[in-house]
Structure formats: structure tokens, C-alpha cells
Amino acid sequence: ALLGEVRALREDVQSMRRDLAQVMESAMAEVFPDPQGELPQGWEWKQTSDVAQDTNRKNPSARPDKSFSYVDIAAIDNKNYCIHLEGVKEIQGKGAPSRARKVIKANDIIFATTRPYLKNIAIVPQGLDNQICSTGFCVLRAKPDKVIHEYLFFAVLTNSFINQLIPKGANYPAVNDSDIYQAIIPIPCPDEPVCSLTEQRRIVSYLNRIAEETRAMDALLEHDLRDLDALEQSILAAAFRGEM
């Protein structure tokens, strides 16, 4: 009976974690309407290319003895939407993979083009400024007079943005950079830059607060799961020894 109660508790905690994962999705859906939905007054749909610029490439093998940090899809944490620095590879130019071509700068958004529904999306941290990522990413660099990089990040993370891409990758689970640049995102008051950027900052602050709260709650639930796993093992060990 005790073991059954522990396992039931674990199911409850796992269910709470699944519900928690939907909190951020709901918050973003509240802020970013569906392309078929109605926009707040003064807002407009803009192609990603209107608010973000493409970035340059270079061939690291041109400097064979120079070391650089290389980010590929394996380094992306698609639960917390960040780059795991321990997953970033340090490579010399002469050993660079053929896909190591795209230059990244701090605050760029990297968006994996294979299976976009997996949301392998992250903001480049300061420590990876002027490094290299795989051609398997579309690199989005916010035009600072049009969009805040964190607003752009949240906008491309939404299901409404991803759903614009999925039909194009239906036969093969990948899209290309132009698909991402042609997709649309909602921009507040684009004809009034000061007003637009102020509203974007407010939205980013709101979403960051929810993200921090959900991460903190998830960490507590993860700790509870570890405790329940340990309790289950101790119950099984006691039963094996005939103590129950």
C-alpha cells in the first residue's frame, strides 16, 4: 500500500510538471495572437525579415590554427530554450565540420531548421559572441530600431509562429532560412518606434517573470521526484530484506 501511494504521488508530480510546461505556452498565446486572430489597435503583422537581418558566414578552415567555439543542435536545451555551454565544442579551424559556417553574435537568436516543432531555439549569450554555429540554424539578428531581441525570441518561440512553418516542412521535416524570414510576427505600433520598443519591453518583462517563476516551480517538482524515487527504492529494499 505504501509503495502504491508513493507511485501515485509521483504520477501527481509528473502531471503537475506537464501542466506547468503549458503555463508559458498560454502566456505567449495571450500576448502573441494567431495570424488569423485580431491584433490590438496600432499593431501590425510584419515579416521576420522586416525586423531581423541575416548574418554572415565564414569558413573557419581558412585559419586552420585558430580555435573557436562551435554550436550545433546537440548544444540546445529545448526545454529551457538556451545553449548548454558544456555542449559547445572547442574546435580548431583545420578540424571544423563542413556545417560550421555561420557567425553568431551575442543576443542573436538561433533557430534550428530541422523539425522546427521541437523548438531548438536559443539566444546567444555574451560568452559566445563572434563564434560559429551550424548551418542547421537560421540566425536572426534583431534590427535594434525595430525590435528588442528578447521580443523577437519570444515571438518565434510561439506555436502560432511554428505552425506557419510546419506545412512547408511536412514532406521533409525541415524548413530553410527564407521560410523563417517570410513568416510573420505581430509588432506593436511599428510606425511609432519609441512606443513600439516600450511596449515590447513591457511584454518581455512580463514573459521573463513567468518564465522565471515556472523554472523555479519546475526545479522544486524535480526535487520532489528525486525524493520520491529515493523513497521508492528504500521501500523496495526494505521489502526485499523482509522488513515490511
mmCIF file of C-alpha atoms in Angstrom:
data_model
loop_
_atom_site.group_PDB
_atom_site.id
_atom_site.type_symbol
_atom_site.label_atom_id
_atom_site.label_comp_id
_atom_site.label_asym_id
_atom_site.label_seq_id
_atom_site.Cartn_x
_atom_site.Cartn_y
_atom_site.Cartn_z
ATOM 1 C CA ALA A 1 0.000 0.000 0.000
ATOM 2 C CA LEU A 2 2.810 2.398 0.884
ATOM 3 C CA LEU A 3 4.572 1.714 -2.413
ATOM 4 C CA GLY A 4 1.325 2.348 -4.276
ATOM 5 C CA GLU A 5 0.907 5.691 -2.513
ATOM 6 C CA VAL A 6 4.445 6.736 -3.448
ATOM 7 C CA ARG A 7 3.864 5.830 -7.093
ATOM 8 C CA ALA A 8 0.552 7.687 -7.120
ATOM 9 C CA LEU A 9 2.314 10.738 -5.692
ATOM 10 C CA ARG A 10 4.928 10.507 -8.432
ATOM 11 C CA GLU A 11 2.187 10.469 -11.081
ATOM 12 C CA ASP A 12 0.681 13.583 -9.486
ATOM 13 C CA VAL A 13 4.024 15.409 -9.520
ATOM 14 C CA GLN A 14 4.693 14.409 -13.141
ATOM 15 C CA SER A 15 1.231 15.645 -14.086
ATOM 16 C CA MET A 16 1.948 18.963 -12.356
ATOM 17 C CA ARG A 17 5.175 19.304 -14.351
ATOM 18 C CA ARG A 18 3.280 18.699 -17.597
ATOM 19 C CA ASP A 19 0.701 21.325 -16.635
ATOM 20 C CA LEU A 20 3.498 23.727 -15.729
ATOM 21 C CA ALA A 21 5.006 23.317 -19.191
ATOM 22 C CA GLN A 22 1.760 24.685 -20.634
ATOM 23 C CA VAL A 23 1.839 27.839 -18.499
ATOM 24 C CA MET A 24 4.484 29.531 -20.656
ATOM 25 C CA GLU A 25 2.714 28.474 -23.859
ATOM 26 C CA SER A 26 -0.517 30.004 -22.549
ATOM 27 C CA ALA A 27 1.227 33.240 -21.566
ATOM 28 C CA MET A 28 2.791 33.603 -25.014
ATOM 29 C CA ALA A 29 -0.520 32.802 -26.716
ATOM 30 C CA GLU A 30 -2.111 35.563 -24.637
ATOM 31 C CA VAL A 31 0.475 38.108 -25.823
ATOM 32 C CA PHE A 32 1.032 36.952 -29.408
ATOM 33 C CA PRO A 33 -2.196 36.383 -31.352
ATOM 34 C CA ASP A 34 -2.600 33.769 -34.038
ATOM 35 C CA PRO A 35 -2.078 35.082 -37.604
ATOM 36 C CA GLN A 36 -5.810 34.566 -38.172
ATOM 37 C CA GLY A 37 -6.614 36.452 -34.979
ATOM 38 C CA GLU A 38 -7.309 40.110 -34.360
ATOM 39 C CA LEU A 39 -4.456 42.436 -33.426
ATOM 40 C CA PRO A 40 -4.649 45.168 -30.775
ATOM 41 C CA GLN A 41 -5.130 48.658 -32.172
ATOM 42 C CA GLY A 42 -1.975 50.021 -33.791
ATOM 43 C CA TRP A 43 -0.270 46.624 -34.074
ATOM 44 C CA GLU A 44 0.757 45.181 -37.435
ATOM 45 C CA TRP A 45 1.932 41.868 -38.818
ATOM 46 C CA LYS A 46 5.500 42.078 -40.091
ATOM 47 C CA GLN A 47 7.625 39.524 -41.858
ATOM 48 C CA THR A 48 10.557 38.414 -39.756
ATOM 49 C CA SER A 49 12.823 39.913 -42.430
ATOM 50 C CA ASP A 50 11.369 43.353 -41.619
ATOM 51 C CA VAL A 51 12.658 43.248 -38.046
ATOM 52 C CA ALA A 52 15.661 40.909 -38.252
ATOM 53 C CA GLN A 53 18.651 40.744 -40.530
ATOM 54 C CA ASP A 54 20.502 37.767 -41.899
ATOM 55 C CA THR A 55 24.065 37.213 -40.784
ATOM 56 C CA ASN A 56 27.364 36.463 -42.435
ATOM 57 C CA ARG A 57 29.238 33.215 -42.907
ATOM 58 C CA LYS A 58 32.887 32.333 -42.842
ATOM 59 C CA ASN A 59 34.966 29.237 -43.432
ATOM 60 C CA PRO A 60 36.956 28.528 -40.245
ATOM 61 C CA SER A 61 39.366 26.286 -42.153
ATOM 62 C CA ALA A 62 40.776 29.454 -43.760
ATOM 63 C CA ARG A 63 42.519 29.964 -40.392
ATOM 64 C CA PRO A 64 43.489 26.369 -39.598
ATOM 65 C CA ASP A 65 45.229 27.017 -36.262
ATOM 66 C CA LYS A 66 42.645 29.398 -34.791
ATOM 67 C CA SER A 67 40.339 27.931 -32.139
ATOM 68 C CA PHE A 68 36.663 28.791 -31.919
ATOM 69 C CA SER A 69 33.504 27.703 -30.131
ATOM 70 C CA TYR A 70 31.096 25.712 -32.284
ATOM 71 C CA VAL A 71 27.388 25.416 -31.504
ATOM 72 C CA ASP A 72 25.387 22.612 -33.081
ATOM 73 C CA ILE A 73 21.869 21.383 -32.351
ATOM 74 C CA ALA A 74 23.105 18.979 -29.665
ATOM 75 C CA ALA A 75 24.034 22.017 -27.529
ATOM 76 C CA ILE A 76 20.465 23.345 -27.395
ATOM 77 C CA ASP A 77 18.254 22.760 -24.366
ATOM 78 C CA ASN A 78 14.786 22.852 -25.933
ATOM 79 C CA LYS A 79 13.056 22.727 -22.564
ATOM 80 C CA ASN A 80 14.604 25.931 -21.229
ATOM 81 C CA TYR A 81 15.408 27.353 -24.697
ATOM 82 C CA CYS A 82 19.054 28.048 -24.043
ATOM 83 C CA ILE A 83 22.507 26.891 -25.102
ATOM 84 C CA HIS A 84 24.145 24.372 -22.775
ATOM 85 C CA LEU A 85 27.693 25.707 -22.637
ATOM 86 C CA GLU A 86 29.022 22.242 -21.764
ATOM 87 C CA GLY A 87 27.602 21.078 -25.106
ATOM 88 C CA VAL A 88 29.548 23.713 -27.064
ATOM 89 C CA LYS A 89 32.613 22.293 -28.812
ATOM 90 C CA GLU A 90 36.009 23.953 -28.937
ATOM 91 C CA ILE A 91 37.422 23.308 -32.399
ATOM 92 C CA GLN A 92 40.395 24.448 -34.465
ATOM 93 C CA GLY A 93 39.827 25.728 -37.969
ATOM 94 C CA LYS A 94 41.551 22.736 -39.539
ATOM 95 C CA GLY A 95 39.147 20.390 -37.761
ATOM 96 C CA ALA A 96 35.984 22.371 -38.448
ATOM 97 C CA PRO A 97 32.943 20.409 -39.665
ATOM 98 C CA SER A 98 31.640 21.419 -43.085
ATOM 99 C CA ARG A 99 28.478 22.778 -41.418
ATOM 100 C CA ALA A 100 30.451 25.141 -39.136
ATOM 101 C CA ARG A 101 29.907 28.293 -41.169
ATOM 102 C CA LYS A 102 27.505 30.780 -39.580
ATOM 103 C CA VAL A 103 28.896 33.606 -37.451
ATOM 104 C CA ILE A 104 26.923 34.324 -34.272
ATOM 105 C CA LYS A 105 26.983 37.372 -32.022
ATOM 106 C CA ALA A 106 25.647 37.968 -28.521
ATOM 107 C CA ASN A 107 21.826 38.337 -28.477
ATOM 108 C CA ASP A 108 21.357 36.656 -31.856
ATOM 109 C CA ILE A 109 18.551 34.098 -31.912
ATOM 110 C CA ILE A 110 19.476 30.715 -33.347
ATOM 111 C CA PHE A 111 16.590 28.638 -34.674
ATOM 112 C CA ALA A 112 17.134 25.017 -35.746
ATOM 113 C CA THR A 113 15.572 24.457 -39.160
ATOM 114 C CA THR A 114 15.215 20.678 -38.841
ATOM 115 C CA ARG A 115 11.957 19.673 -37.150
ATOM 116 C CA PRO A 116 11.043 23.235 -36.110
ATOM 117 C CA TYR A 117 8.241 21.892 -33.891
ATOM 118 C CA LEU A 118 10.950 20.672 -31.471
ATOM 119 C CA LYS A 119 11.758 24.338 -30.799
ATOM 120 C CA ASN A 120 15.539 24.087 -30.676
ATOM 121 C CA ILE A 121 15.723 27.846 -30.269
ATOM 122 C CA ALA A 122 18.001 29.950 -28.070
ATOM 123 C CA ILE A 123 19.527 33.385 -27.519
ATOM 124 C CA VAL A 124 23.298 33.531 -27.989
ATOM 125 C CA PRO A 125 24.944 34.509 -24.666
ATOM 126 C CA GLN A 126 27.757 37.054 -24.373
ATOM 127 C CA GLY A 127 30.312 34.270 -23.908
ATOM 128 C CA LEU A 128 29.679 33.027 -27.457
ATOM 129 C CA ASP A 129 29.968 36.415 -29.157
ATOM 130 C CA ASN A 130 31.626 36.196 -32.580
ATOM 131 C CA GLN A 131 31.742 32.392 -32.580
ATOM 132 C CA ILE A 132 30.371 29.862 -35.086
ATOM 133 C CA CYS A 133 27.190 27.806 -35.312
ATOM 134 C CA SER A 134 25.966 25.092 -37.642
ATOM 135 C CA THR A 135 24.273 25.832 -40.953
ATOM 136 C CA GLY A 136 21.440 23.802 -39.415
ATOM 137 C CA PHE A 137 20.400 27.034 -37.685
ATOM 138 C CA CYS A 138 18.754 30.122 -39.055
ATOM 139 C CA VAL A 139 20.453 33.027 -37.289
ATOM 140 C CA LEU A 140 18.217 36.017 -36.551
ATOM 141 C CA ARG A 141 19.812 39.312 -35.573
ATOM 142 C CA ALA A 142 17.285 41.871 -34.342
ATOM 143 C CA LYS A 143 17.242 45.270 -36.042
ATOM 144 C CA PRO A 144 17.552 47.366 -32.856
ATOM 145 C CA ASP A 145 15.400 50.220 -34.147
ATOM 146 C CA LYS A 146 12.576 47.782 -34.921
ATOM 147 C CA VAL A 147 12.587 45.048 -32.308
ATOM 148 C CA ILE A 148 14.138 44.037 -28.980
ATOM 149 C CA HIS A 149 15.983 40.749 -29.354
ATOM 150 C CA GLU A 150 14.073 39.117 -26.475
ATOM 151 C CA TYR A 151 10.745 40.116 -28.021
ATOM 152 C CA LEU A 152 11.853 38.529 -31.295
ATOM 153 C CA PHE A 153 12.918 35.419 -29.372
ATOM 154 C CA PHE A 154 9.534 35.008 -27.691
ATOM 155 C CA ALA A 155 7.693 35.740 -30.954
ATOM 156 C CA VAL A 156 9.461 32.972 -32.903
ATOM 157 C CA LEU A 157 9.020 30.586 -29.971
ATOM 158 C CA THR A 158 5.222 30.732 -30.130
ATOM 159 C CA ASN A 159 3.131 27.924 -31.547
ATOM 160 C CA SER A 160 1.497 30.428 -33.902
ATOM 161 C CA PHE A 161 4.908 31.128 -35.479
ATOM 162 C CA ILE A 162 5.962 27.469 -35.605
ATOM 163 C CA ASN A 163 2.632 26.495 -37.179
ATOM 164 C CA GLN A 164 3.374 28.822 -40.100
ATOM 165 C CA LEU A 165 6.478 26.748 -40.830
ATOM 166 C CA ILE A 166 5.266 23.189 -40.291
ATOM 167 C CA PRO A 167 3.185 22.850 -43.504
ATOM 168 C CA LYS A 168 6.285 23.806 -45.504
ATOM 169 C CA GLY A 169 8.263 21.054 -43.828
ATOM 170 C CA ALA A 170 5.526 18.444 -43.994
ATOM 171 C CA ASN A 171 7.182 16.150 -46.546
ATOM 172 C CA TYR A 172 10.649 16.589 -45.112
ATOM 173 C CA PRO A 173 10.840 17.761 -41.500
ATOM 174 C CA ALA A 174 12.947 20.829 -42.215
ATOM 175 C CA VAL A 175 12.495 24.391 -43.380
ATOM 176 C CA ASN A 176 15.023 26.845 -44.754
ATOM 177 C CA ASP A 177 16.074 30.317 -43.679
ATOM 178 C CA SER A 178 13.788 32.037 -46.180
ATOM 179 C CA ASP A 179 10.738 30.227 -44.744
ATOM 180 C CA ILE A 180 11.574 31.693 -41.342
ATOM 181 C CA TYR A 181 12.237 35.168 -42.727
ATOM 182 C CA GLN A 182 8.926 35.124 -44.618
ATOM 183 C CA ALA A 183 6.855 34.081 -41.583
ATOM 184 C CA ILE A 184 5.047 36.883 -39.780
ATOM 185 C CA ILE A 185 5.113 38.163 -36.208
ATOM 186 C CA PRO A 186 2.977 40.855 -34.528
ATOM 187 C CA ILE A 187 4.706 44.165 -33.820
ATOM 188 C CA PRO A 188 3.153 46.850 -31.594
ATOM 189 C CA CYS A 189 2.864 50.329 -33.144
ATOM 190 C CA PRO A 190 5.625 49.851 -35.769
ATOM 191 C CA ASP A 191 5.135 53.415 -37.059
ATOM 192 C CA GLU A 192 5.993 54.811 -33.610
ATOM 193 C CA PRO A 193 9.393 53.305 -32.714
ATOM 194 C CA VAL A 194 9.608 54.702 -29.164
ATOM 195 C CA CYS A 195 6.105 53.489 -28.315
ATOM 196 C CA SER A 196 6.787 50.145 -30.010
ATOM 197 C CA LEU A 197 10.014 49.417 -28.143
ATOM 198 C CA THR A 198 8.458 50.495 -24.824
ATOM 199 C CA GLU A 199 5.560 48.078 -25.303
ATOM 200 C CA GLN A 200 7.966 45.328 -26.364
ATOM 201 C CA ARG A 201 9.982 45.827 -23.157
ATOM 202 C CA ARG A 202 6.802 45.572 -21.087
ATOM 203 C CA ILE A 203 5.849 42.302 -22.804
ATOM 204 C CA VAL A 204 9.361 40.881 -22.416
ATOM 205 C CA SER A 205 9.375 41.768 -18.709
ATOM 206 C CA TYR A 206 6.031 40.010 -18.235
ATOM 207 C CA LEU A 207 7.105 36.854 -20.084
ATOM 208 C CA ASN A 208 10.510 36.741 -18.373
ATOM 209 C CA ARG A 209 8.799 36.901 -14.988
ATOM 210 C CA ILE A 210 6.527 33.976 -15.868
ATOM 211 C CA ALA A 211 9.481 32.015 -17.273
ATOM 212 C CA GLU A 212 11.461 32.533 -14.048
ATOM 213 C CA GLU A 213 8.523 31.503 -11.873
ATOM 214 C CA THR A 214 7.810 28.350 -13.893
ATOM 215 C CA ARG A 215 11.503 27.373 -13.874
ATOM 216 C CA ALA A 216 11.633 27.781 -10.092
ATOM 217 C CA MET A 217 8.481 25.710 -9.623
ATOM 218 C CA ASP A 218 9.744 23.037 -12.009
ATOM 219 C CA ALA A 219 13.003 22.785 -10.057
ATOM 220 C CA LEU A 220 11.011 22.181 -6.854
ATOM 221 C CA LEU A 221 8.916 19.498 -8.541
ATOM 222 C CA GLU A 222 12.046 17.857 -9.939
ATOM 223 C CA HIS A 223 13.463 17.767 -6.400
ATOM 224 C CA ASP A 224 10.222 16.158 -5.188
ATOM 225 C CA LEU A 225 10.529 13.493 -7.894
ATOM 226 C CA ARG A 226 14.066 12.653 -6.806
ATOM 227 C CA ASP A 227 12.890 12.333 -3.195
ATOM 228 C CA LEU A 228 10.034 10.050 -4.246
ATOM 229 C CA ASP A 229 12.406 7.902 -6.321
ATOM 230 C CA ALA A 230 14.717 7.543 -3.319
ATOM 231 C CA LEU A 231 11.764 6.684 -1.063
ATOM 232 C CA GLU A 232 10.539 4.048 -3.511
ATOM 233 C CA GLN A 233 13.981 2.444 -3.628
ATOM 234 C CA SER A 234 14.199 2.349 0.175
ATOM 235 C CA ILE A 235 10.736 0.746 0.401
ATOM 236 C CA LEU A 236 11.703 -1.893 -2.176
ATOM 237 C CA ALA A 237 14.974 -2.575 -0.354
ATOM 238 C CA ALA A 238 13.142 -2.969 2.967
ATOM 239 C CA ALA A 239 10.612 -5.319 1.375
ATOM 240 C CA PHE A 240 13.437 -7.380 -0.154
ATOM 241 C CA ARG A 241 15.011 -7.721 3.292
ATOM 242 C CA GLY A 242 11.675 -8.848 4.716
ATOM 243 C CA GLU A 243 11.293 -5.787 6.901
ATOM 244 C CA MET A 244 7.796 -4.956 5.622
#
